[in-house]
Tab-separated table of C-alpha atoms and ligand atoms in Angstrom:
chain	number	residue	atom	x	y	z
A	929	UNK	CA	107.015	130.050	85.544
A	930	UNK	CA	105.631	130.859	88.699
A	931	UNK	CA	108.130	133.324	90.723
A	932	UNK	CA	108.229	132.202	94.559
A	933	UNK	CA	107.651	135.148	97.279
A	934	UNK	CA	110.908	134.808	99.443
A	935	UNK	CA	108.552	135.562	102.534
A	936	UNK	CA	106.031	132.857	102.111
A	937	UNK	CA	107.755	129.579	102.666
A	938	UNK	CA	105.354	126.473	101.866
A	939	UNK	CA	105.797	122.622	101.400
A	940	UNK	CA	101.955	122.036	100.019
A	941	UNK	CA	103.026	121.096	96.514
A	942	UNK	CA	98.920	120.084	95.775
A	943	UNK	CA	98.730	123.654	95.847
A	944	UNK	CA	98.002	125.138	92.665
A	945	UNK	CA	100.164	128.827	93.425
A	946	UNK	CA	102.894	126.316	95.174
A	947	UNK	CA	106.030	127.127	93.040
A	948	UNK	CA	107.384	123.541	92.580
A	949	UNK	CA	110.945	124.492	92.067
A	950	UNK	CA	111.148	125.534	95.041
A	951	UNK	CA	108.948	125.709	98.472
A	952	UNK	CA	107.870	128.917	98.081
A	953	UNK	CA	104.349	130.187	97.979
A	954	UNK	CA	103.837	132.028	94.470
A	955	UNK	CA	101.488	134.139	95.891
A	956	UNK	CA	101.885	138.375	96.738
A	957	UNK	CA	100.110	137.310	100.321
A	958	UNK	CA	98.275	134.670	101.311
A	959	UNK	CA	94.795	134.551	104.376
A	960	UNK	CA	95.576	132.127	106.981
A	961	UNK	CA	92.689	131.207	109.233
A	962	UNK	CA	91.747	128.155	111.627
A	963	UNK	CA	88.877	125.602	111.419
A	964	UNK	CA	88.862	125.394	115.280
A	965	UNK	CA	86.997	127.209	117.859
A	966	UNK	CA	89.869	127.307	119.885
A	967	UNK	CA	92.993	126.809	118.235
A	968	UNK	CA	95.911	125.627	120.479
A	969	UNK	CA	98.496	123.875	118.027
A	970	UNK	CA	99.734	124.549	114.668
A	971	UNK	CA	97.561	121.844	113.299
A	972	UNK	CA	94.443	123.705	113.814
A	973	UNK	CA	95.779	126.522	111.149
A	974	UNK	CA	94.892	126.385	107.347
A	975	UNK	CA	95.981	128.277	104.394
A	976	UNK	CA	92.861	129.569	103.186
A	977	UNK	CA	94.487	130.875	99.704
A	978	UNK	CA	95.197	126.794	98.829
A	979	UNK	CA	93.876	125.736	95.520
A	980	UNK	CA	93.569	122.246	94.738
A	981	UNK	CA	95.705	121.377	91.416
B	13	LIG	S1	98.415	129.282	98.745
B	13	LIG	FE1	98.969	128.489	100.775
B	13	LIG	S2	99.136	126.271	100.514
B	13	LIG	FE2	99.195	127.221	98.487
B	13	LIG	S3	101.358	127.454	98.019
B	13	LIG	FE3	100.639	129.381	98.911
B	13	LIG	S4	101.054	129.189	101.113
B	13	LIG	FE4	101.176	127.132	100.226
């Protein structure tokens, strides 16, 4: 049983270290980047610690 971090809230549940009782992150910490030159919304951030299931 995956035990969520309290500090990394998260709705992917594809993720692999999502904890799916819950939408926590399972993770200690997790890298967030951007796959945009020039990122000016929230949609051009990505969790780079995702892990397909
Ligand atoms: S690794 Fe990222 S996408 Fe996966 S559960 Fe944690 S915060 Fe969510």
């Amino acid at each position: 049983m995956d035990t969520p971090n309290r500090s990394i809230k998260c709705t992917v549940e594809s993720c692999r270290n999502h904890c799916m009782s819950e939408d926590y992150c399972s993770l200690s910490s997790i890298t967030v980047g951007t796959h945009e030159c020039n990122p000016t919304q929230e949609a051009c951030t990505d969790c780079m610690s995702f892990v397909k299931k």
